[in-house]
PDB file of C-alpha atoms in Angstrom:
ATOM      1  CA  UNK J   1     168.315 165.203 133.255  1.00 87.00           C
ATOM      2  CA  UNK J   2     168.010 167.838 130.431  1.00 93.00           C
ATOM      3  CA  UNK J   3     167.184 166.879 126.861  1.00 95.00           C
ATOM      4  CA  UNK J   4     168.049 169.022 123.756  1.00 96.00           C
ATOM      5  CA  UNK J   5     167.976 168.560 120.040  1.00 97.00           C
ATOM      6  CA  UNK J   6     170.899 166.967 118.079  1.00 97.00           C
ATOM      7  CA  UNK J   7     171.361 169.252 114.993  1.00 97.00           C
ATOM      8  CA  UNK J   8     174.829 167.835 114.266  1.00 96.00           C
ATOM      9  CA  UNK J   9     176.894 164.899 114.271  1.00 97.00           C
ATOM     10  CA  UNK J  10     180.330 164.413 113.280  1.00 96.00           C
ATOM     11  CA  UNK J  11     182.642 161.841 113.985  1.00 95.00           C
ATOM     12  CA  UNK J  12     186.615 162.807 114.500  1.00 90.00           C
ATOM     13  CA  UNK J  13     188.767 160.197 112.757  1.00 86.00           C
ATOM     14  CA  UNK J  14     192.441 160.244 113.103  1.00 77.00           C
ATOM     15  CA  UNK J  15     194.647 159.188 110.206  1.00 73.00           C
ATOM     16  CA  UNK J  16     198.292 159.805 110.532  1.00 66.00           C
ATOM     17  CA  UNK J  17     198.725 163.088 112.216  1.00 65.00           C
ATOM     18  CA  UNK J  18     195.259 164.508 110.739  1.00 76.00           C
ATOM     19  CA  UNK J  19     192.215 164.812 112.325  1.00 80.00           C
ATOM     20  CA  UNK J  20     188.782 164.500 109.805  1.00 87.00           C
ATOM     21  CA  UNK J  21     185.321 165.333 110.475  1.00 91.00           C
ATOM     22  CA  UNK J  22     183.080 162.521 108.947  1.00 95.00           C
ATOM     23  CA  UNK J  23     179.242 164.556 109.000  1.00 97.00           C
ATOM     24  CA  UNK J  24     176.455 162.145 109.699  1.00 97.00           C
ATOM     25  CA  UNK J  25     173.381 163.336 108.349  1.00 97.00           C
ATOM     26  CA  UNK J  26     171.193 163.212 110.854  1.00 97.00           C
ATOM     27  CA  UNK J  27     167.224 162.080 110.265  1.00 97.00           C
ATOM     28  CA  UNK J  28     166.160 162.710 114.148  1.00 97.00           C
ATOM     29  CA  UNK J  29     168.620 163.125 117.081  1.00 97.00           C
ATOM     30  CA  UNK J  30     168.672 164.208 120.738  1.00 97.00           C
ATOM     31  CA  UNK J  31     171.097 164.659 123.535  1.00 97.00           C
ATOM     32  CA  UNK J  32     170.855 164.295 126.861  1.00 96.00           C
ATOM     33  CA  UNK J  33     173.097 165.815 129.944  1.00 93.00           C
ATOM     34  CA  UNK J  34     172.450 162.511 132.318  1.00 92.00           C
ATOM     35  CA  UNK J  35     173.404 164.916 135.193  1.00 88.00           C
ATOM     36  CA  UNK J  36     175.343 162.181 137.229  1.00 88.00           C
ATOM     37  CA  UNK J  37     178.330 162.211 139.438  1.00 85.00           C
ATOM     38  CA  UNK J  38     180.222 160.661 135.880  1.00 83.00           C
ATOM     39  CA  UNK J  39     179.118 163.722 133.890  1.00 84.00           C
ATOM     40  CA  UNK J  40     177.787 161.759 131.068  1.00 92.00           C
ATOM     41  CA  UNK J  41     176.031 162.391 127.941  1.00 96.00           C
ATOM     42  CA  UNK J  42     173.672 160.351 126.251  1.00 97.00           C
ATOM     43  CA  UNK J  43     173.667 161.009 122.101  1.00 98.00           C
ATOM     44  CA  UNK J  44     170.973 159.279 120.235  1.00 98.00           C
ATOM     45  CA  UNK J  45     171.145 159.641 116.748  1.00 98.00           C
ATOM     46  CA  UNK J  46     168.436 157.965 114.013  1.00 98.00           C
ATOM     47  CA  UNK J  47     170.388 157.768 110.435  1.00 98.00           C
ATOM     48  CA  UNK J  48     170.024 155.819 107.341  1.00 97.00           C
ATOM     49  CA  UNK J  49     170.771 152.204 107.569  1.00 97.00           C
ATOM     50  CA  UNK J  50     173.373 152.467 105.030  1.00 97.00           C
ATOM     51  CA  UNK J  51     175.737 153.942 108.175  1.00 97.00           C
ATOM     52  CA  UNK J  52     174.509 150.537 109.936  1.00 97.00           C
ATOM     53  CA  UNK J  53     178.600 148.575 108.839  1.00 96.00           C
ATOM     54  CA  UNK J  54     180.228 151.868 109.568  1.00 96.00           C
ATOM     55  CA  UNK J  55     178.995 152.037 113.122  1.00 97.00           C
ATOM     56  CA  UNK J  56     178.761 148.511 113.866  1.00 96.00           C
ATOM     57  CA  UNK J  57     182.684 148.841 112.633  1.00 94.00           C
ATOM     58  CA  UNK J  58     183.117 151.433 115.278  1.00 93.00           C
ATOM     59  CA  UNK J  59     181.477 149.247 118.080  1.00 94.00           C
ATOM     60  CA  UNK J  60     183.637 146.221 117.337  1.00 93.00           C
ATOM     61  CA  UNK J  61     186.649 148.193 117.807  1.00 88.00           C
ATOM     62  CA  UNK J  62     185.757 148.813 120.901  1.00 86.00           C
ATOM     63  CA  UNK J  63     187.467 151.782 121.657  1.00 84.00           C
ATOM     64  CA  UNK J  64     186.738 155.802 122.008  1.00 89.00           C
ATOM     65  CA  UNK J  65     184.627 157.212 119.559  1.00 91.00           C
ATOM     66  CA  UNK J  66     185.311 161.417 119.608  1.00 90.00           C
ATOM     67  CA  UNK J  67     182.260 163.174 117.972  1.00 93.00           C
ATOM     68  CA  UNK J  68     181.655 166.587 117.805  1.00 93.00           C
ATOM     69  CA  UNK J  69     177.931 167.908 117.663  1.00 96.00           C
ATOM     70  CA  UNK J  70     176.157 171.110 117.390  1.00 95.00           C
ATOM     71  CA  UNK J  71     173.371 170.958 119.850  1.00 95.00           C
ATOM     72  CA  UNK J  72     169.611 172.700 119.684  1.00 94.00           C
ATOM     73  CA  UNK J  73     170.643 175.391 116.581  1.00 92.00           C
ATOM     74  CA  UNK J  74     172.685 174.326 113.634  1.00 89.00           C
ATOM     75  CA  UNK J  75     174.113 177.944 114.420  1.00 91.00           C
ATOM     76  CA  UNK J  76     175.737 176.922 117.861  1.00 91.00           C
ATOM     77  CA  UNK J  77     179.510 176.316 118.154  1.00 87.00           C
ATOM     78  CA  UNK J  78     180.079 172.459 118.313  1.00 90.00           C
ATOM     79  CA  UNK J  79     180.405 170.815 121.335  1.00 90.00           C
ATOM     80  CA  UNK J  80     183.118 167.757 121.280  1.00 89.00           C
ATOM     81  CA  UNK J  81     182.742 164.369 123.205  1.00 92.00           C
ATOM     82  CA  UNK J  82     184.377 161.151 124.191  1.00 90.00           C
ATOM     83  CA  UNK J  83     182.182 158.826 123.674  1.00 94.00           C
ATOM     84  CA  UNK J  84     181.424 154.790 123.370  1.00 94.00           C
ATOM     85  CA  UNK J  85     178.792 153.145 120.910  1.00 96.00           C
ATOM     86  CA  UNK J  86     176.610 152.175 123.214  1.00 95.00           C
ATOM     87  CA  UNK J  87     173.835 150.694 121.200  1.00 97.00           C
ATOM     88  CA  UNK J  88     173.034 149.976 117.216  1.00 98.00           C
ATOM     89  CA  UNK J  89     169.385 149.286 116.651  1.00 97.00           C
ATOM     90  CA  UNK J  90     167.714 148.839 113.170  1.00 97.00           C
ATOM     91  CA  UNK J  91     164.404 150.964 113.282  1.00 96.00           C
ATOM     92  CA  UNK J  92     162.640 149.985 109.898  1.00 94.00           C
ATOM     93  CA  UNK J  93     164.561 151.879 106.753  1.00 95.00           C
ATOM     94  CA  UNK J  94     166.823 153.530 109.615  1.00 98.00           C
ATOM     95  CA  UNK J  95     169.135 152.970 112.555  1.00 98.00           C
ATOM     96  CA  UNK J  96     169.374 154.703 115.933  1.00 98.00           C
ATOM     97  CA  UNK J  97     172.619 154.842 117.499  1.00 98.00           C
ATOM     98  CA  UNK J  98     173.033 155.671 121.425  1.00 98.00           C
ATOM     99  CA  UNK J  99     176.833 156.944 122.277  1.00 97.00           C
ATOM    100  CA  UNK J 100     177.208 157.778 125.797  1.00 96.00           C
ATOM    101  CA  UNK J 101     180.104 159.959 126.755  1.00 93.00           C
ATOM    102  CA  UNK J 102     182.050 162.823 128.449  1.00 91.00           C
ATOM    103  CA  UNK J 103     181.899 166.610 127.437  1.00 89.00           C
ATOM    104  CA  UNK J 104     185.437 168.018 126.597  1.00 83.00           C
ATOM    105  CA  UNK J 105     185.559 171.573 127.758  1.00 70.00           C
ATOM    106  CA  UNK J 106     187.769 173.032 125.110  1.00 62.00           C
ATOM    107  CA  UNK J 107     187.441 176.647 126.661  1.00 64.00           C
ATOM    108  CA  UNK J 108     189.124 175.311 130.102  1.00 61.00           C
ATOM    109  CA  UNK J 109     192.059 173.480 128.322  1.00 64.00           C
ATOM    110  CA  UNK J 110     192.507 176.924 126.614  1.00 68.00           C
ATOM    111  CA  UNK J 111     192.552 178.698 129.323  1.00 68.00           C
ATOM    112  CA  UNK J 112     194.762 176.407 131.308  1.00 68.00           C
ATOM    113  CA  UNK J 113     197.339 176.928 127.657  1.00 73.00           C
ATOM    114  CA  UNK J 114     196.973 180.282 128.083  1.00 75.00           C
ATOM    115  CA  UNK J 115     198.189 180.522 131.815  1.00 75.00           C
ATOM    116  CA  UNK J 116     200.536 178.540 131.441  1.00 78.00           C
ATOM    117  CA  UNK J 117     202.053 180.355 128.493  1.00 81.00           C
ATOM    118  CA  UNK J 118     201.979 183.964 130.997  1.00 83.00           C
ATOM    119  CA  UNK J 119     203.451 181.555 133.877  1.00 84.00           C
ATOM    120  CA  UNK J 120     206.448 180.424 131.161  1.00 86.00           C
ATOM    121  CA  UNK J 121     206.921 184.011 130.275  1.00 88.00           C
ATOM    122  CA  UNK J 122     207.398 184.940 134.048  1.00 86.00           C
ATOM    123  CA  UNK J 123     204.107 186.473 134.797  1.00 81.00           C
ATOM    124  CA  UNK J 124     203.269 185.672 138.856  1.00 79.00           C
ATOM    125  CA  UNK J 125     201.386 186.678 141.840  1.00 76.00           C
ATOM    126  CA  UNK J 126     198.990 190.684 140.684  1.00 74.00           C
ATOM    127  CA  UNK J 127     200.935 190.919 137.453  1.00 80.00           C
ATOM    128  CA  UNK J 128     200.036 187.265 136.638  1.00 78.00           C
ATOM    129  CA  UNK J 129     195.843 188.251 137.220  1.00 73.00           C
ATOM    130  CA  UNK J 130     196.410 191.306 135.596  1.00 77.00           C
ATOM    131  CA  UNK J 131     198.056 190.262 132.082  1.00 81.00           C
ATOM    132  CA  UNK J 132     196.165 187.312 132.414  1.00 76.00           C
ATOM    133  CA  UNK J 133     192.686 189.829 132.194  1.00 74.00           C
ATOM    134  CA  UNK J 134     194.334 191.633 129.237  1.00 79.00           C
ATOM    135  CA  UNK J 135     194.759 188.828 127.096  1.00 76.00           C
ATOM    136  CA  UNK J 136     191.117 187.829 127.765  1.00 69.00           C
ATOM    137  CA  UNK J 137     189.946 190.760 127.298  1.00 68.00           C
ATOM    138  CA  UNK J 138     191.675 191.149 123.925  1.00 71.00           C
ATOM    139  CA  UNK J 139     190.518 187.620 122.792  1.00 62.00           C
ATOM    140  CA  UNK J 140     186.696 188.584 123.682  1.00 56.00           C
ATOM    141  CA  UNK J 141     187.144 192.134 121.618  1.00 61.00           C
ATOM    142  CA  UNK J 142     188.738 190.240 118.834  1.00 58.00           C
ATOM    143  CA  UNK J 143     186.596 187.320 118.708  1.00 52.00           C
ATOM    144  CA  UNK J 144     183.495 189.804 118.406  1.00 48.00           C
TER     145      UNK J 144
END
């Protein structure tokens, strides 16, 4: 298992076609890569109990909870996950919250878009591998 720091928490709502980003200030937090054969993640988030109904709310729904989090620097992309409430425990003037989930590797689904999208427009075989570079290539430059 590897632990790191929690620097960010947001939770993903959907309402009607739109996607929000609810920021939980965070008190203390970690997160930890179980390493299993499931690929899990283990958040565990300490708040202020006034987030106590809005979580518990969550839990009693009992469904998927999608956060997105910003692990070890508050200056690292954000990493999103599907995720379950799997605990809600009252820690004096606080509450820690334990939400075990799955990584979603936005970079692959990208990349699977993006081949696609040279496959659609014909692109097969060398000439698939080599346009396929280009396009990376021009991403990283322009990204930079």
């Amino acid at each position: 298992m590897k632990t790191f720091l929690l620097k960010d928490l947001r939770i993903l709502e959907s309402n009607h076609d739109e996607i929000t980003k609810k920021n939980i200030p965070l008190i203390d937090g970690l997160i930890i890569n179980r390493e299993d054969d499931k690929n899990s993640w283990l958040i565990e988030a300490l708040v202020e109990k006034e987030y106590y109904s809005y979580f518990q709310e969550l839990q009693d729904k009992e469904e998927q909870v999608m956060v997105e989090v910003r692990i070890t620097k508050e200056t690292n992309h954000p990493a999103t996950f599907i995720t379950s409430i799997d605990s809600i425990n009252i820690i004096g003037k606080h509450i820690d919250i334990h939400l075990l989930g799955t990584i979603v590797d936005k970079r692959k689904s990208k990349i699977e878009e993006m081949l696609s999208e040279l496959i659609d427009q014909g692109y097969q075989g060398e000439d698939l591998l080599e346009r396929f570079k280009e396009v990376l290539n021009k991403k990283a430059r322009h990204e930079a």
